[in-house]
Amino acid sequence: MADKKTFLTVVADSTGEVFEYPDLLMAGMNGFTLCRPDSAELIPLPEGSRLFTIPGTPPIGFDRRSGQSKTVTSLPEAWGGGALQAVSAFVTPAFTRTLLPAADYQNKPIELTLWSYTAVGWCVEEERFYVAAVRVDRNRQWEPHHFDDRKLEPLVRKRVASQPDNRLLVQLSRCALDYHCFAAKNLFFGRWEAPLPCSPACNAQCVGCISLQEEPKACQASQDRLDFVPTIDEICAVAIPHLQRAENAIVSFGQGCEGDPIMQVDTVTAAVRKMRQQTDRGTINFNTNASIPDAIDKLAAAGIDSIRISLNSVQERFYTPYYRPRGYRFVDVLESIRRAKDNGLFTMLNYLVFPGITDREDEIDELIKLVEECKIDMIQMRNLSIDPVVYWSALGADGCGIGMKNMLDLVKQRIPRIQYGYFNRTRDMFYPPGYEKDWPLPDRL
């Protein structure tokens, strides 16, 4: 039984060498509440995940003899007595973290980079790493072994050479080779979901924005934002061949290297119409903050198939301090969700989850209410990449949640029809066997 296994704290020395600490049992954090991980919250470290240190920040665990929490700042003298650092996992996509790493965050010396920090431990009996996570998507197309850069680079060079004046294609070549964006790589491999960034502008100023950090003391963005608006022809020259030929073809507006595509709705709708004049194959998806309800009507009329709406919380008190909207309000986002379903779009939440916020009882209640009222089809449980202290402070949060696994189970129990996921889907997989398209729920569910 998993609950009889022994999980030790994983630490790193000053050089970054990672090892288990024999006298310290694994701990995790729900928000900033220290806890012992439940067996249901732990899984073997998925292939493609990575371990990294939390620089200069001591780890916390539970003393193996007394059971009391303990912060460890250095190795035992017998091991050299050097300084210790906490260790985190970055879990590969398709998995949602359940706990943050247990560390003395209040004394960390730097603002952490924009990663999703996940608790990790060492299983003594199996001699392997475990992480605090659960799988929420069965799609295996995004696993790292599908993305061999040795095969990718010649494909990128050849495609760009065929359209050297297409600025969007040049941008995506950089995304594929420099930023290692899997979606951009898909475009050049000629398969699956491909990106269509189109907007240098955004009407939000997210605390954890990965493409633009305007405040001088903020953590550096992990990529440069698009600095032009592609033309309709540039967009379609990328999108139409992909829709026509790619396996499980999806093209998606709204990427990490741009602002929000809703700011370019006229360009997007014109491009979508041109795509659909050329082919009815494939799926057109729109990722957005959904801040302009009238734009949703235009997009649906143009022919998009699905929409994914980003939220870090379904409560305005947590949403606004994170998104810091400019020129729109939280009620506009809710209205856009309603219009998406009224227009027949497959409607998903891009739910940026964080243990201690997402699994709060008041948050769960509001999520269930929103899903039921707006008839949402899927919740993508995507890990929010941000320094935990920065996020917690920005939201003015306190307390803790009931646990991410408990949250997932509770929502599914209340709304059996809801789908969890991590990735966008093709039209033929919007409603897999066992899921019904129409509300209300059939009696058999």
PDB file of N, CA and C in Angstrom, residues 18-60:
ATOM      1  N   VAL A  18      21.660  16.811  -5.723  1.00  0.00           N
ATOM      2  CA  VAL A  18      20.393  16.459  -5.084  1.00  0.00           C
ATOM      3  C   VAL A  18      20.512  15.082  -4.421  1.00  0.00           C
ATOM      4  N   PHE A  19      19.959  14.971  -3.200  1.00  0.00           N
ATOM      5  CA  PHE A  19      19.957  13.683  -2.502  1.00  0.00           C
ATOM      6  C   PHE A  19      18.872  13.709  -1.435  1.00  0.00           C
ATOM      7  N   GLU A  20      18.527  12.528  -0.919  1.00  0.00           N
ATOM      8  CA  GLU A  20      17.529  12.436   0.149  1.00  0.00           C
ATOM      9  C   GLU A  20      18.192  12.675   1.502  1.00  0.00           C
ATOM     10  N   TYR A  21      17.400  13.216   2.431  1.00  0.00           N
ATOM     11  CA  TYR A  21      17.898  13.482   3.785  1.00  0.00           C
ATOM     12  C   TYR A  21      17.313  12.412   4.699  1.00  0.00           C
ATOM     13  N   PRO A  22      18.118  11.478   5.193  1.00  0.00           N
ATOM     14  CA  PRO A  22      17.596  10.271   5.857  1.00  0.00           C
ATOM     15  C   PRO A  22      16.765  10.530   7.107  1.00  0.00           C
ATOM     16  N   ASP A  23      17.029  11.601   7.819  1.00  0.00           N
ATOM     17  CA  ASP A  23      16.334  11.843   9.084  1.00  0.00           C
ATOM     18  C   ASP A  23      15.125  12.759   8.950  1.00  0.00           C
ATOM     19  N   LEU A  24      14.740  13.083   7.721  1.00  0.00           N
ATOM     20  CA  LEU A  24      13.678  14.076   7.521  1.00  0.00           C
ATOM     21  C   LEU A  24      12.634  13.535   6.555  1.00  0.00           C
ATOM     22  N   LEU A  25      11.405  13.383   7.039  1.00  0.00           N
ATOM     23  CA  LEU A  25      10.303  12.924   6.203  1.00  0.00           C
ATOM     24  C   LEU A  25       9.772  14.065   5.344  1.00  0.00           C
ATOM     25  N   MET A  26       9.268  13.695   4.178  1.00  0.00           N
ATOM     26  CA  MET A  26       8.780  14.675   3.216  1.00  0.00           C
ATOM     27  C   MET A  26       7.634  15.497   3.772  1.00  0.00           C
ATOM     28  N   ALA A  27       7.671  16.792   3.485  1.00  0.00           N
ATOM     29  CA  ALA A  27       6.567  17.697   3.785  1.00  0.00           C
ATOM     30  C   ALA A  27       6.172  18.416   2.505  1.00  0.00           C
ATOM     31  N   GLY A  28       4.999  18.996   2.518  1.00  0.00           N
ATOM     32  CA  GLY A  28       4.544  19.845   1.419  1.00  0.00           C
ATOM     33  C   GLY A  28       3.840  21.051   1.993  1.00  0.00           C
ATOM     34  N   MET A  29       3.419  21.952   1.125  1.00  0.00           N
ATOM     35  CA  MET A  29       2.691  23.131   1.577  1.00  0.00           C
ATOM     36  C   MET A  29       1.437  23.323   0.750  1.00  0.00           C
ATOM     37  N   ASN A  30       0.325  23.561   1.465  1.00  0.00           N
ATOM     38  CA  ASN A  30      -0.921  23.967   0.845  1.00  0.00           C
ATOM     39  C   ASN A  30      -1.058  25.454   1.143  1.00  0.00           C
ATOM     40  N   GLY A  31      -0.836  26.308   0.125  1.00  0.00           N
ATOM     41  CA  GLY A  31      -0.602  27.704   0.433  1.00  0.00           C
ATOM     42  C   GLY A  31       0.683  27.771   1.233  1.00  0.00           C
ATOM     43  N   PHE A  32       0.615  28.376   2.411  1.00  0.00           N
ATOM     44  CA  PHE A  32       1.792  28.400   3.283  1.00  0.00           C
ATOM     45  C   PHE A  32       1.552  27.606   4.563  1.00  0.00           C
ATOM     46  N   THR A  33       0.651  26.630   4.473  1.00  0.00           N
ATOM     47  CA  THR A  33       0.389  25.733   5.589  1.00  0.00           C
ATOM     48  C   THR A  33       1.159  24.434   5.372  1.00  0.00           C
ATOM     49  N   LEU A  34       2.036  24.121   6.294  1.00  0.00           N
ATOM     50  CA  LEU A  34       2.851  22.913   6.208  1.00  0.00           C
ATOM     51  C   LEU A  34       1.985  21.686   6.457  1.00  0.00           C
ATOM     52  N   CYS A  35       2.229  20.617   5.709  1.00  0.00           N
ATOM     53  CA  CYS A  35       1.419  19.404   5.886  1.00  0.00           C
ATOM     54  C   CYS A  35       2.201  18.173   5.452  1.00  0.00           C
ATOM     55  N   ARG A  36       1.752  17.012   5.932  1.00  0.00           N
ATOM     56  CA  ARG A  36       2.259  15.728   5.472  1.00  0.00           C
ATOM     57  C   ARG A  36       1.467  15.316   4.244  1.00  0.00           C
ATOM     58  N   PRO A  37       2.120  14.991   3.140  1.00  0.00           N
ATOM     59  CA  PRO A  37       1.382  14.599   1.942  1.00  0.00           C
ATOM     60  C   PRO A  37       0.575  13.332   2.167  1.00  0.00           C
ATOM     61  N   ASP A  38      -0.630  13.325   1.670  1.00  0.00           N
ATOM     62  CA  ASP A  38      -1.445  12.115   1.663  1.00  0.00           C
ATOM     63  C   ASP A  38      -1.001  11.230   0.502  1.00  0.00           C
ATOM     64  N   SER A  39      -1.127   9.928   0.651  1.00  0.00           N
ATOM     65  CA  SER A  39      -0.666   9.018  -0.404  1.00  0.00           C
ATOM     66  C   SER A  39      -1.364   9.277  -1.732  1.00  0.00           C
ATOM     67  N   ALA A  40      -2.640   9.730  -1.688  1.00  0.00           N
ATOM     68  CA  ALA A  40      -3.379   9.998  -2.924  1.00  0.00           C
ATOM     69  C   ALA A  40      -2.845  11.215  -3.665  1.00  0.00           C
ATOM     70  N   GLU A  41      -2.028  12.016  -2.990  1.00  0.00           N
ATOM     71  CA  GLU A  41      -1.478  13.225  -3.600  1.00  0.00           C
ATOM     72  C   GLU A  41      -0.120  13.001  -4.237  1.00  0.00           C
ATOM     73  N   LEU A  42       0.415  11.791  -4.158  1.00  0.00           N
ATOM     74  CA  LEU A  42       1.774  11.519  -4.619  1.00  0.00           C
ATOM     75  C   LEU A  42       1.787  10.489  -5.745  1.00  0.00           C
ATOM     76  N   ILE A  43       2.635  10.723  -6.720  1.00  0.00           N
ATOM     77  CA  ILE A  43       2.833   9.777  -7.820  1.00  0.00           C
ATOM     78  C   ILE A  43       4.328   9.718  -8.149  1.00  0.00           C
ATOM     79  N   PRO A  44       4.797   8.637  -8.777  1.00  0.00           N
ATOM     80  CA  PRO A  44       6.190   8.615  -9.225  1.00  0.00           C
ATOM     81  C   PRO A  44       6.467   9.781 -10.175  1.00  0.00           C
ATOM     82  N   LEU A  45       7.653  10.331 -10.089  1.00  0.00           N
ATOM     83  CA  LEU A  45       8.031  11.465 -10.928  1.00  0.00           C
ATOM     84  C   LEU A  45       7.828  11.110 -12.400  1.00  0.00           C
ATOM     85  N   PRO A  46       6.926  11.821 -13.105  1.00  0.00           N
ATOM     86  CA  PRO A  46       6.662  11.480 -14.508  1.00  0.00           C
ATOM     87  C   PRO A  46       7.873  11.722 -15.403  1.00  0.00           C
ATOM     88  N   GLU A  47       7.995  10.916 -16.429  1.00  0.00           N
ATOM     89  CA  GLU A  47       9.072  11.076 -17.395  1.00  0.00           C
ATOM     90  C   GLU A  47       8.995  12.470 -18.015  1.00  0.00           C
ATOM     91  N   GLY A  48      10.128  13.103 -18.168  1.00  0.00           N
ATOM     92  CA  GLY A  48      10.170  14.440 -18.750  1.00  0.00           C
ATOM     93  C   GLY A  48      10.120  15.556 -17.730  1.00  0.00           C
ATOM     94  N   SER A  49       9.854  15.224 -16.460  1.00  0.00           N
ATOM     95  CA  SER A  49       9.861  16.229 -15.393  1.00  0.00           C
ATOM     96  C   SER A  49      11.303  16.571 -15.031  1.00  0.00           C
ATOM     97  N   ARG A  50      11.457  17.681 -14.329  1.00  0.00           N
ATOM     98  CA  ARG A  50      12.795  18.138 -13.972  1.00  0.00           C
ATOM     99  C   ARG A  50      12.847  18.522 -12.491  1.00  0.00           C
ATOM    100  N   LEU A  51      14.008  18.335 -11.885  1.00  0.00           N
ATOM    101  CA  LEU A  51      14.254  18.806 -10.529  1.00  0.00           C
ATOM    102  C   LEU A  51      15.156  20.034 -10.583  1.00  0.00           C
ATOM    103  N   PHE A  52      14.923  20.983  -9.692  1.00  0.00           N
ATOM    104  CA  PHE A  52      15.784  22.155  -9.615  1.00  0.00           C
ATOM    105  C   PHE A  52      15.742  22.695  -8.194  1.00  0.00           C
ATOM    106  N   THR A  53      16.725  23.492  -7.855  1.00  0.00           N
ATOM    107  CA  THR A  53      16.810  24.014  -6.500  1.00  0.00           C
ATOM    108  C   THR A  53      15.987  25.283  -6.349  1.00  0.00           C
ATOM    109  N   ILE A  54      15.636  25.576  -5.095  1.00  0.00           N
ATOM    110  CA  ILE A  54      15.066  26.871  -4.737  1.00  0.00           C
ATOM    111  C   ILE A  54      16.221  27.626  -4.076  1.00  0.00           C
ATOM    112  N   PRO A  55      16.899  28.490  -4.809  1.00  0.00           N
ATOM    113  CA  PRO A  55      18.216  29.000  -4.385  1.00  0.00           C
ATOM    114  C   PRO A  55      18.211  29.641  -2.999  1.00  0.00           C
ATOM    115  N   GLY A  56      19.175  29.215  -2.195  1.00  0.00           N
ATOM    116  CA  GLY A  56      19.399  29.820  -0.891  1.00  0.00           C
ATOM    117  C   GLY A  56      18.261  29.668   0.102  1.00  0.00           C
ATOM    118  N   THR A  57      17.343  28.746  -0.161  1.00  0.00           N
ATOM    119  CA  THR A  57      16.141  28.610   0.665  1.00  0.00           C
ATOM    120  C   THR A  57      16.159  27.254   1.367  1.00  0.00           C
ATOM    121  N   PRO A  58      16.217  27.221   2.692  1.00  0.00           N
ATOM    122  CA  PRO A  58      16.313  25.944   3.408  1.00  0.00           C
ATOM    123  C   PRO A  58      15.051  25.090   3.265  1.00  0.00           C
ATOM    124  N   PRO A  59      15.225  23.782   3.183  1.00  0.00           N
ATOM    125  CA  PRO A  59      14.074  22.874   3.120  1.00  0.00           C
ATOM    126  C   PRO A  59      13.459  22.651   4.492  1.00  0.00           C
ATOM    127  N   ILE A  60      12.189  22.258   4.480  1.00  0.00           N
ATOM    128  CA  ILE A  60      11.461  21.908   5.704  1.00  0.00           C
ATOM    129  C   ILE A  60      10.936  20.487   5.552  1.00  0.00           C
TER     130      ILE A  60
END
